Short mmCIF file of C-alpha atoms and ligand atoms in Angstrom, two decimals:
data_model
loop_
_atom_site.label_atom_id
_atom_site.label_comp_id
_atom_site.label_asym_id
_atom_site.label_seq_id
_atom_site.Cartn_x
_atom_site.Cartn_y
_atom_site.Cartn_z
CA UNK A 26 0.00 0.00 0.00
CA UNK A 27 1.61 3.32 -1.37
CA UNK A 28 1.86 5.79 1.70
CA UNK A 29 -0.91 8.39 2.38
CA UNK A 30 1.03 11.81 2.61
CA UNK A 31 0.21 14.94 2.29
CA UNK A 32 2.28 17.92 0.62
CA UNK A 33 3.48 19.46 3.51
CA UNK A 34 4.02 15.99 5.39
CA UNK A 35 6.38 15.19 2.36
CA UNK A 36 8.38 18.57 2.17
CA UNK A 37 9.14 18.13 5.56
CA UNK A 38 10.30 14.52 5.20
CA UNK A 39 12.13 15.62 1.94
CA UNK A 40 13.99 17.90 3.50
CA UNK A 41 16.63 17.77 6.45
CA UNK A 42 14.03 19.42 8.99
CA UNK A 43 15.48 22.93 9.41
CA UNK A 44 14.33 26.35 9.15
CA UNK A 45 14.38 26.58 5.64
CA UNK A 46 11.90 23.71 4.97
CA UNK A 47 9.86 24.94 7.67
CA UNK A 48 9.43 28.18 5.85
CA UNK A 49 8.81 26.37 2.39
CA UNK A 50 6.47 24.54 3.82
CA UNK A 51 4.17 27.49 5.32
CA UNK A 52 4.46 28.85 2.17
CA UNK A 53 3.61 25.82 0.17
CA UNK A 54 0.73 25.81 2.47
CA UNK A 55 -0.75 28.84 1.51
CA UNK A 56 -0.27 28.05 -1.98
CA UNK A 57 -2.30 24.86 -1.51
CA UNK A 58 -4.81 26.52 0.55
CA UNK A 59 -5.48 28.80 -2.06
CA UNK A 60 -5.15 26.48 -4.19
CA UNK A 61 -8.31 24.20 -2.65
CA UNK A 62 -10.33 27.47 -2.88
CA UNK A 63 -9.63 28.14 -6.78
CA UNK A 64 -10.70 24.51 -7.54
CA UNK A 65 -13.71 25.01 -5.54
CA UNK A 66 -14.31 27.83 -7.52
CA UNK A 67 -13.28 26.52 -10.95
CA UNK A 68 -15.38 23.39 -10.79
CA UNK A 69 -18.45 25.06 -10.48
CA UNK A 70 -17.50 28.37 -12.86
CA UNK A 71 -20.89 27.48 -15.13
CA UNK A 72 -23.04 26.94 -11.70
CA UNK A 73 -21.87 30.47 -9.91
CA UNK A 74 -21.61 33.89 -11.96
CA UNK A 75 -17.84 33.42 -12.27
CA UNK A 76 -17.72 33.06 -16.45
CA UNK A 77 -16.43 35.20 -18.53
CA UNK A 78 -14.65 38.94 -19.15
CA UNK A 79 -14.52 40.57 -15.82
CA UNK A 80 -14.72 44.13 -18.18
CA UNK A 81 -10.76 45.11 -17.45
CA UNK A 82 -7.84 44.76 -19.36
CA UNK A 83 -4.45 43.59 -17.51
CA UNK A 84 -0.55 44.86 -17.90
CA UNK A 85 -0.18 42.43 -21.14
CA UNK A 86 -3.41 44.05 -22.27
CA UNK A 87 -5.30 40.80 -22.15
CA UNK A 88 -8.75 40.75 -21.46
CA UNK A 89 -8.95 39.51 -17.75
CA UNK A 90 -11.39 36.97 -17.13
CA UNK A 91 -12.99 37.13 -13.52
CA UNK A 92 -11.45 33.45 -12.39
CA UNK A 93 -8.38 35.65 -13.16
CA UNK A 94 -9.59 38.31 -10.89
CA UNK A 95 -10.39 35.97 -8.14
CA UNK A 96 -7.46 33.67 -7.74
CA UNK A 97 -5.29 36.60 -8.03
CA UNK A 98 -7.20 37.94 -4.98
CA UNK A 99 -6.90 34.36 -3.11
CA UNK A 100 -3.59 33.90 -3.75
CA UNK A 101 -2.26 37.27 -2.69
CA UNK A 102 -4.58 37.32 0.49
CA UNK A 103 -3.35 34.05 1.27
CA UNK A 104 0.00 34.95 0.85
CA UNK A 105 0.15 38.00 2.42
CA UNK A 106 -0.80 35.87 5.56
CA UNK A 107 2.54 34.41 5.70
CA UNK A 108 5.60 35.90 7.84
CA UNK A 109 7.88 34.50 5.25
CA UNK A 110 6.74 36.44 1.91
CA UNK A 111 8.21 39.88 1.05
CA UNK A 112 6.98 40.69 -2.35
CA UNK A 113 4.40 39.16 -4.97
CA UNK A 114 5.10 39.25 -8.91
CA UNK A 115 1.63 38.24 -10.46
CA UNK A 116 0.38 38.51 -14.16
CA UNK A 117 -2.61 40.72 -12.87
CA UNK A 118 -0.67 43.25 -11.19
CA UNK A 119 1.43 46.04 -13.32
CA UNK A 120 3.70 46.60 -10.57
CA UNK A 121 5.56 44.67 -7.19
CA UNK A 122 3.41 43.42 -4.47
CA UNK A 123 5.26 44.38 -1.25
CA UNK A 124 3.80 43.00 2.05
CA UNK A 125 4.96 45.63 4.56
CA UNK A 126 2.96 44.29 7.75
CA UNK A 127 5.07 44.29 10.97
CA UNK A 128 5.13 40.82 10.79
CA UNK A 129 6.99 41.03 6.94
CA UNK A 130 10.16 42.20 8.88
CA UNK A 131 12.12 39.59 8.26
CA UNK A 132 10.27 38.04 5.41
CA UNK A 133 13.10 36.71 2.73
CA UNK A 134 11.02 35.11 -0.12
CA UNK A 135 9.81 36.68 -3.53
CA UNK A 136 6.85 34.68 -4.85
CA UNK A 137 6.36 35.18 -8.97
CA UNK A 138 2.70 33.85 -10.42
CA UNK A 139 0.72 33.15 -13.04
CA UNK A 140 -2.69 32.83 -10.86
CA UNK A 141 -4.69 31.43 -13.44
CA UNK A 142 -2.54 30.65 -16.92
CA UNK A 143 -4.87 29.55 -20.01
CA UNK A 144 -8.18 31.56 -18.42
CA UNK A 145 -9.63 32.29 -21.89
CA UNK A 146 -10.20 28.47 -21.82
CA UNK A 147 -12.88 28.63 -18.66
CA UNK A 148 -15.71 29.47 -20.95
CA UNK A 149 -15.16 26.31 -22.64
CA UNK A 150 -14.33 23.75 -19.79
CA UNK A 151 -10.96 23.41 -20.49
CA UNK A 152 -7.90 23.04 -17.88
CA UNK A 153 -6.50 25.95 -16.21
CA UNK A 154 -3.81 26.51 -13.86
CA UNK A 155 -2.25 28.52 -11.88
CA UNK A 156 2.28 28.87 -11.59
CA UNK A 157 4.77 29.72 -8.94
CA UNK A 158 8.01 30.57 -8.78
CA UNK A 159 9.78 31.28 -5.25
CA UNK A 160 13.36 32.87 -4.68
CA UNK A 161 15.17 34.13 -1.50
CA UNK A 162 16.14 37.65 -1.55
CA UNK A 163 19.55 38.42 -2.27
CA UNK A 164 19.89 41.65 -0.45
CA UNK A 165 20.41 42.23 3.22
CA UNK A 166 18.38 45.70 3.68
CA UNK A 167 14.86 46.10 4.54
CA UNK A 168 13.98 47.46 1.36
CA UNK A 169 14.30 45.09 -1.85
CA UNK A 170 16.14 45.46 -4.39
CA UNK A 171 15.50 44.72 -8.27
CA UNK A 172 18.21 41.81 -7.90
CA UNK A 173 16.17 40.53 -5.24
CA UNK A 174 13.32 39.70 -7.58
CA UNK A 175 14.53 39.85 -11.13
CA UNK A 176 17.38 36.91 -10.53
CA UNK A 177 17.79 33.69 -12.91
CA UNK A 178 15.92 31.00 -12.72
CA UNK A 179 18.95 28.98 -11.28
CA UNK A 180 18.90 30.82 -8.08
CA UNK A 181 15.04 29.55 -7.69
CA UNK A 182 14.02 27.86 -4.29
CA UNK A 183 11.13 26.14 -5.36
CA UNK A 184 8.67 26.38 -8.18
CA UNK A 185 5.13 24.31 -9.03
CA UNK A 186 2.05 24.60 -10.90
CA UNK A 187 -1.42 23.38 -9.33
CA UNK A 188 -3.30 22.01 -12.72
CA UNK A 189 -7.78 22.66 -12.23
CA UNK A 190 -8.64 19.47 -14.62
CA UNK A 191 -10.51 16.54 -14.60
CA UNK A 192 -9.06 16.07 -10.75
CA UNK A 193 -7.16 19.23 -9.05
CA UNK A 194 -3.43 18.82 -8.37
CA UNK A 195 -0.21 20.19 -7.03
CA UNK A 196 3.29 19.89 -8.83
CA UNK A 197 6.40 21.30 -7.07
CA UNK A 198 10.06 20.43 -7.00
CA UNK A 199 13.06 22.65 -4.96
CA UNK A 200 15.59 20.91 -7.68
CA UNK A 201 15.27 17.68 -6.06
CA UNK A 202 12.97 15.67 -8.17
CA UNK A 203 9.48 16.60 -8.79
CA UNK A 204 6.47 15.53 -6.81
CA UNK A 205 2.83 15.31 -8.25
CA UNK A 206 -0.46 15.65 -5.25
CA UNK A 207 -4.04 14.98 -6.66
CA UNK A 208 -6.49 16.49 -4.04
CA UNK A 209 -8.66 14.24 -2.63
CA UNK A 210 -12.07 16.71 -2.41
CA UNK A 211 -13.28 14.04 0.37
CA UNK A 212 -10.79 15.23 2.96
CA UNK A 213 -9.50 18.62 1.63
CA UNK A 214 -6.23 16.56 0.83
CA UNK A 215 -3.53 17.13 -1.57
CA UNK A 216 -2.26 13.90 -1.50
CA UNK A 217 1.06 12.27 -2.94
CA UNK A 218 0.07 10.46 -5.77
CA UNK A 219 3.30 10.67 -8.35
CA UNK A 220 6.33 10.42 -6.42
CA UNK A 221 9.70 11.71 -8.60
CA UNK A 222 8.02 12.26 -11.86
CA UNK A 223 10.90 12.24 -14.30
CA UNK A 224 10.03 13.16 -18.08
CA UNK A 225 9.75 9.49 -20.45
CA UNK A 226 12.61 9.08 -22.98
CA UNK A 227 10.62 9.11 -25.92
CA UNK A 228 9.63 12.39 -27.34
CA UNK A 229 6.94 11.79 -29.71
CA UNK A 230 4.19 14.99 -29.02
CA UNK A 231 5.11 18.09 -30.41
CA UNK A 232 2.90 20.68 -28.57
CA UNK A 233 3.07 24.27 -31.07
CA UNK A 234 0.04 26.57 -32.69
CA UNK A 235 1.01 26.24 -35.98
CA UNK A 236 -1.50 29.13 -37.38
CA UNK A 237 1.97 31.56 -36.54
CA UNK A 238 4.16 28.76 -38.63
CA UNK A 239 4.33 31.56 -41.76
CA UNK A 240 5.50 34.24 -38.99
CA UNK A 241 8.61 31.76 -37.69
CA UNK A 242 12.13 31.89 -38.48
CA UNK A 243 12.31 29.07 -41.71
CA UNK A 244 14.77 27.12 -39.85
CA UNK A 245 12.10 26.62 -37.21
CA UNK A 246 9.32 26.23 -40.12
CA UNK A 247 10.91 23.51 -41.84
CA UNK A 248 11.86 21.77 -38.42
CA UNK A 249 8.56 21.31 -37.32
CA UNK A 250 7.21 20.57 -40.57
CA UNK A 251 10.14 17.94 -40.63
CA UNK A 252 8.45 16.75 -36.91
CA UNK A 253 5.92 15.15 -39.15
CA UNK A 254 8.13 12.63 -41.04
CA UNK A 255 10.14 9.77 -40.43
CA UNK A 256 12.96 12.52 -40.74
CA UNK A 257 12.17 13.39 -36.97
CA UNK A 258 15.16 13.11 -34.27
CA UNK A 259 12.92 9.96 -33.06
CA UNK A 260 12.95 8.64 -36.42
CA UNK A 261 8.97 8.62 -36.65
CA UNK A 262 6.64 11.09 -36.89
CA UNK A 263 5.58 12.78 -33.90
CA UNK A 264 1.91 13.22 -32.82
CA UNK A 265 0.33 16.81 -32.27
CA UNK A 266 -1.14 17.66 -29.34
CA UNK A 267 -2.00 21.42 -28.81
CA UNK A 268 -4.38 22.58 -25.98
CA UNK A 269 -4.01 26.08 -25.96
CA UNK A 270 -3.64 26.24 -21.91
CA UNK A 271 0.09 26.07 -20.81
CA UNK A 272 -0.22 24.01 -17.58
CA UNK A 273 -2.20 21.44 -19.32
CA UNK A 274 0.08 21.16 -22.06
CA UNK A 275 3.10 21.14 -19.90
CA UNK A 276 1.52 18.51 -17.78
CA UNK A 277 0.71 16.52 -20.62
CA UNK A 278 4.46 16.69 -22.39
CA UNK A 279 5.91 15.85 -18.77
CA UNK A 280 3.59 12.45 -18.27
CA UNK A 281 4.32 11.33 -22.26
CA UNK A 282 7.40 13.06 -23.40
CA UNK A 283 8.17 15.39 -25.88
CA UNK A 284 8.59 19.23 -27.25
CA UNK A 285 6.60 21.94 -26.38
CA UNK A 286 6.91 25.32 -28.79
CA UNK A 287 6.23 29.07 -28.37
CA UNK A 288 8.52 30.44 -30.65
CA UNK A 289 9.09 34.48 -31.21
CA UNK A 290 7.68 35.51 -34.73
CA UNK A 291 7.44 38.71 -36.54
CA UNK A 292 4.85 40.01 -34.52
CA UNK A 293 5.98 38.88 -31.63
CA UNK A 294 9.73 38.78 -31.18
CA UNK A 295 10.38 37.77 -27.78
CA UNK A 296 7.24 35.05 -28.42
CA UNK A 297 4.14 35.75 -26.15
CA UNK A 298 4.87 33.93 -22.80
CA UNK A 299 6.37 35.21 -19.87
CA UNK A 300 9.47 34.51 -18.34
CA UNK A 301 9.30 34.81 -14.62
CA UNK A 302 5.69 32.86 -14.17
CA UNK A 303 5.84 30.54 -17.10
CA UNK A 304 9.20 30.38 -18.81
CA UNK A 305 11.47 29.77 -16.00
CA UNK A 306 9.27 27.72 -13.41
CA UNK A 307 8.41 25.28 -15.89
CA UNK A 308 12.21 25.20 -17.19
CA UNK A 309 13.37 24.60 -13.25
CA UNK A 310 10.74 21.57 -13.48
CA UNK A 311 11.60 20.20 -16.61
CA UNK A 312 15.93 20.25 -15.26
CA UNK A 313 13.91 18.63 -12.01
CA UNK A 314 12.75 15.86 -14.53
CA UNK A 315 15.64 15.29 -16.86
CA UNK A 316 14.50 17.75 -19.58
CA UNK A 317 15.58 21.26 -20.56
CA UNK A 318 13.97 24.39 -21.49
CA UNK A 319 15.74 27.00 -23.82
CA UNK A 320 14.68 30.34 -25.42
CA UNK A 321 16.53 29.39 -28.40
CA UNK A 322 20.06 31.06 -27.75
CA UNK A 323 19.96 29.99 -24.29
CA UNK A 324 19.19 27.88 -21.20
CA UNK A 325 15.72 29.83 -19.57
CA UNK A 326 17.65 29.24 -15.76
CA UNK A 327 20.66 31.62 -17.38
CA UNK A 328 18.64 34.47 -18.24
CA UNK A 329 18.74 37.19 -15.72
CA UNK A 330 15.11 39.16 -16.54
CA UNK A 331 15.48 43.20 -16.49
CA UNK A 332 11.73 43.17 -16.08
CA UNK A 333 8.75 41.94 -14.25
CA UNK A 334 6.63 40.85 -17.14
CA UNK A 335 9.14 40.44 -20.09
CA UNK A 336 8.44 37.62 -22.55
CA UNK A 337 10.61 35.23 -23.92
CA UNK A 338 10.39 32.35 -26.65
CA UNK A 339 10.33 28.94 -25.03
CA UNK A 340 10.78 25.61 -26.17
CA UNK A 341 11.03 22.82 -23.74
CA UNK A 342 10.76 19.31 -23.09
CA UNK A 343 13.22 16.23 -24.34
CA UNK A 344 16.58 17.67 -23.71
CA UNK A 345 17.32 16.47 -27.52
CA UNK A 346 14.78 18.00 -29.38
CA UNK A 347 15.27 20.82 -27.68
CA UNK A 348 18.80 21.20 -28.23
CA UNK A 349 18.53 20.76 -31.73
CA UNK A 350 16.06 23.74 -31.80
CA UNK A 351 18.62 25.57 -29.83
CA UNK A 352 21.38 24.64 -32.38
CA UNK A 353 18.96 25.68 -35.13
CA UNK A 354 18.28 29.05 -33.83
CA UNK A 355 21.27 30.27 -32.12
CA UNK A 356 22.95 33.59 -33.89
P1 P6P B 809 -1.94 30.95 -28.32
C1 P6P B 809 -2.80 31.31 -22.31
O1 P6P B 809 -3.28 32.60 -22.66
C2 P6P B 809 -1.33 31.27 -22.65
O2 P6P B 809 -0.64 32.27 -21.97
C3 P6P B 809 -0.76 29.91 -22.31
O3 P6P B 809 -1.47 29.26 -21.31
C4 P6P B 809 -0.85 29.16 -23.63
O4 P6P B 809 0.20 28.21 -23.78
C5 P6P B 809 -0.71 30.27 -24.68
O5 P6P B 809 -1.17 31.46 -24.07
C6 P6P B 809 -1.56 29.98 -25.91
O6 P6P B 809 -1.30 31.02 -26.84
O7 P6P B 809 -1.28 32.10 -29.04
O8 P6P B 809 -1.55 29.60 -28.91
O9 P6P B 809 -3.42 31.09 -28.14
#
């Protein structure tokens, strides 16, 4: 019988018990608290009057949806709640979230999220999800500095995604391995249910909208297009499998193997997702699980970000396919 643990039950065992886990851990269960109350939410967005365009535009200028609205409220209420926090990046906020409570003194981690990735799919059922990204500040002062929360992804703590599908659950890793917790709605449970997920061998899903493939670099064109032959890396032709919501498609690569694609085009030429709450979490998971994640010169973890919500191509998955992307692209 596989052993019934919860999140924070298995942090705490992952981890030498110190001070350090014990702060992951209260902030892991925030996350996951918020996390339950999203789901509740999401689950029953057709049932409550939760649909649909909540009549604002956000920083990307991206119509925000009001599941956006709310689990950015949960999520930084939640937060906020927690002595450990400082600051808050989030795609629904233009600027820092900086927790200055009394009890913030001697807060040391910078949270970045995406509090619900993929929202334009609600309407239509689909999965959504929401990303995290945690660092420890760099600087000493009280105040924070931009190298506190614009560092590399290499310098990242921890980082997860909680996936709102068919069930509701919790991915995290902090670089060793990466765990996987379905919630169990009986008991309010996220409980461990895929212990060191570590990405298949095979690569044979390329995940890419392909309505930009006239925009892309040719190299890139005539790569994908070569995806669908016998002339791919594998040596067969590799299935497509697009959903259009990041998380799911993530999730989805990281169960079966294979490449995922947002590539920069002429209208876009640092591509369309962002680095600090999609880029670089999901490229510290995929190192977590034996993949890699590049932006096509580089590795995502090496990229130091100058801003809070700049963009950057990403390709990620199979550490061969992506390489050969990388080798494709690089100037
Ligand atoms: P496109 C959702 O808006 C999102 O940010 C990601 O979840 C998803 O991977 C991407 O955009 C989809 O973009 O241009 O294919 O619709």
């Amino acid at each position: 019988m596989p052993p019934i643990t919860n999140l924070t039950d298995h942090l705490l065992k992952a981890h030498v018990f110190n001070q350090r886990s014990r702060e992951l851990a209260e902030i892991l269960n925030q996350i996951m608290i918020s996390a339950k109350i999203v789901s509740h939410k999401t689950n029953r967005a057709g049932l409550t009057d939760i649909l649909g365009a909540a009549g604002k535009t956000n920083v990307q200028d991206e119509e925000v949806q009001k599941l956006d609205e709310y689990a950015h409220d949960i999520f930084v209420r939640l937060l906020k709640q927690s002595p450990y926090i400082k600051a808050v990046g989030s795609e629904e906020e233009p600027d820092l979230i900086v927790f200055n409570e009394d009890y913030h003194d001697q807060a040391e981690y910078i949270m970045h999220m995406d509090p619900l990735d993929g929202s334009s799919n609600i309407d239509v059922n689909v999965s959504v999800g929401t990303i995290f990204l945690i660092y420890r500040k760099q600087s000493f002062g009280q105040n924070l500095e931009k190298s506190d929360y614009l560092q590399p992804g290499k310098n990242a703590v921890c980082a997860g995604y909680v996936l709102y599908g068919s069930s509701t659950m919790l991915v995290y890793s902090t670089g060793q391995g990466m765990h996987g917790f379905t919630l169990d709605p009986n008991i309010g449970e996220f409980l461990l249910s895929h212990e060191d997920m570590t990405l298949p061998e095979a690569s044979n899903i390329y995940s890419v909208n392909e309505s930009y493939q006239p925009k892309w670099d040719q190299a890139l064109a005539d790569h994908v297009s070569q995806m669908k032959t016998d002339q791919d890396i594998s040596g067969k032709p590799k299935t497509a499998r697009y959903i259009g919501s990041l998380v799911a498609d993530f999730h989805r690569n990281l169960l079966k193997g294979g490449i995922f694609l947002y590539p920069a085009d002429k209208k876009h030429p640092n591509g369309k997702l962002r680095l600090l709450y999609e880029g670089i979490p999901f490229a510290f998971l995929i190192k977590a699980a034996g993949g890699y994640a590049s932006d096509g010169q580089q590795d995502v973890l090496e990229i130091v970000p100058t801003e809070l919500h700049q963009r950057a191509p990403l390709f990620i998955g199979n550490k061969p396919d992506v390489k050969l992307v990388e080798k494709l692209l690089k100037k």
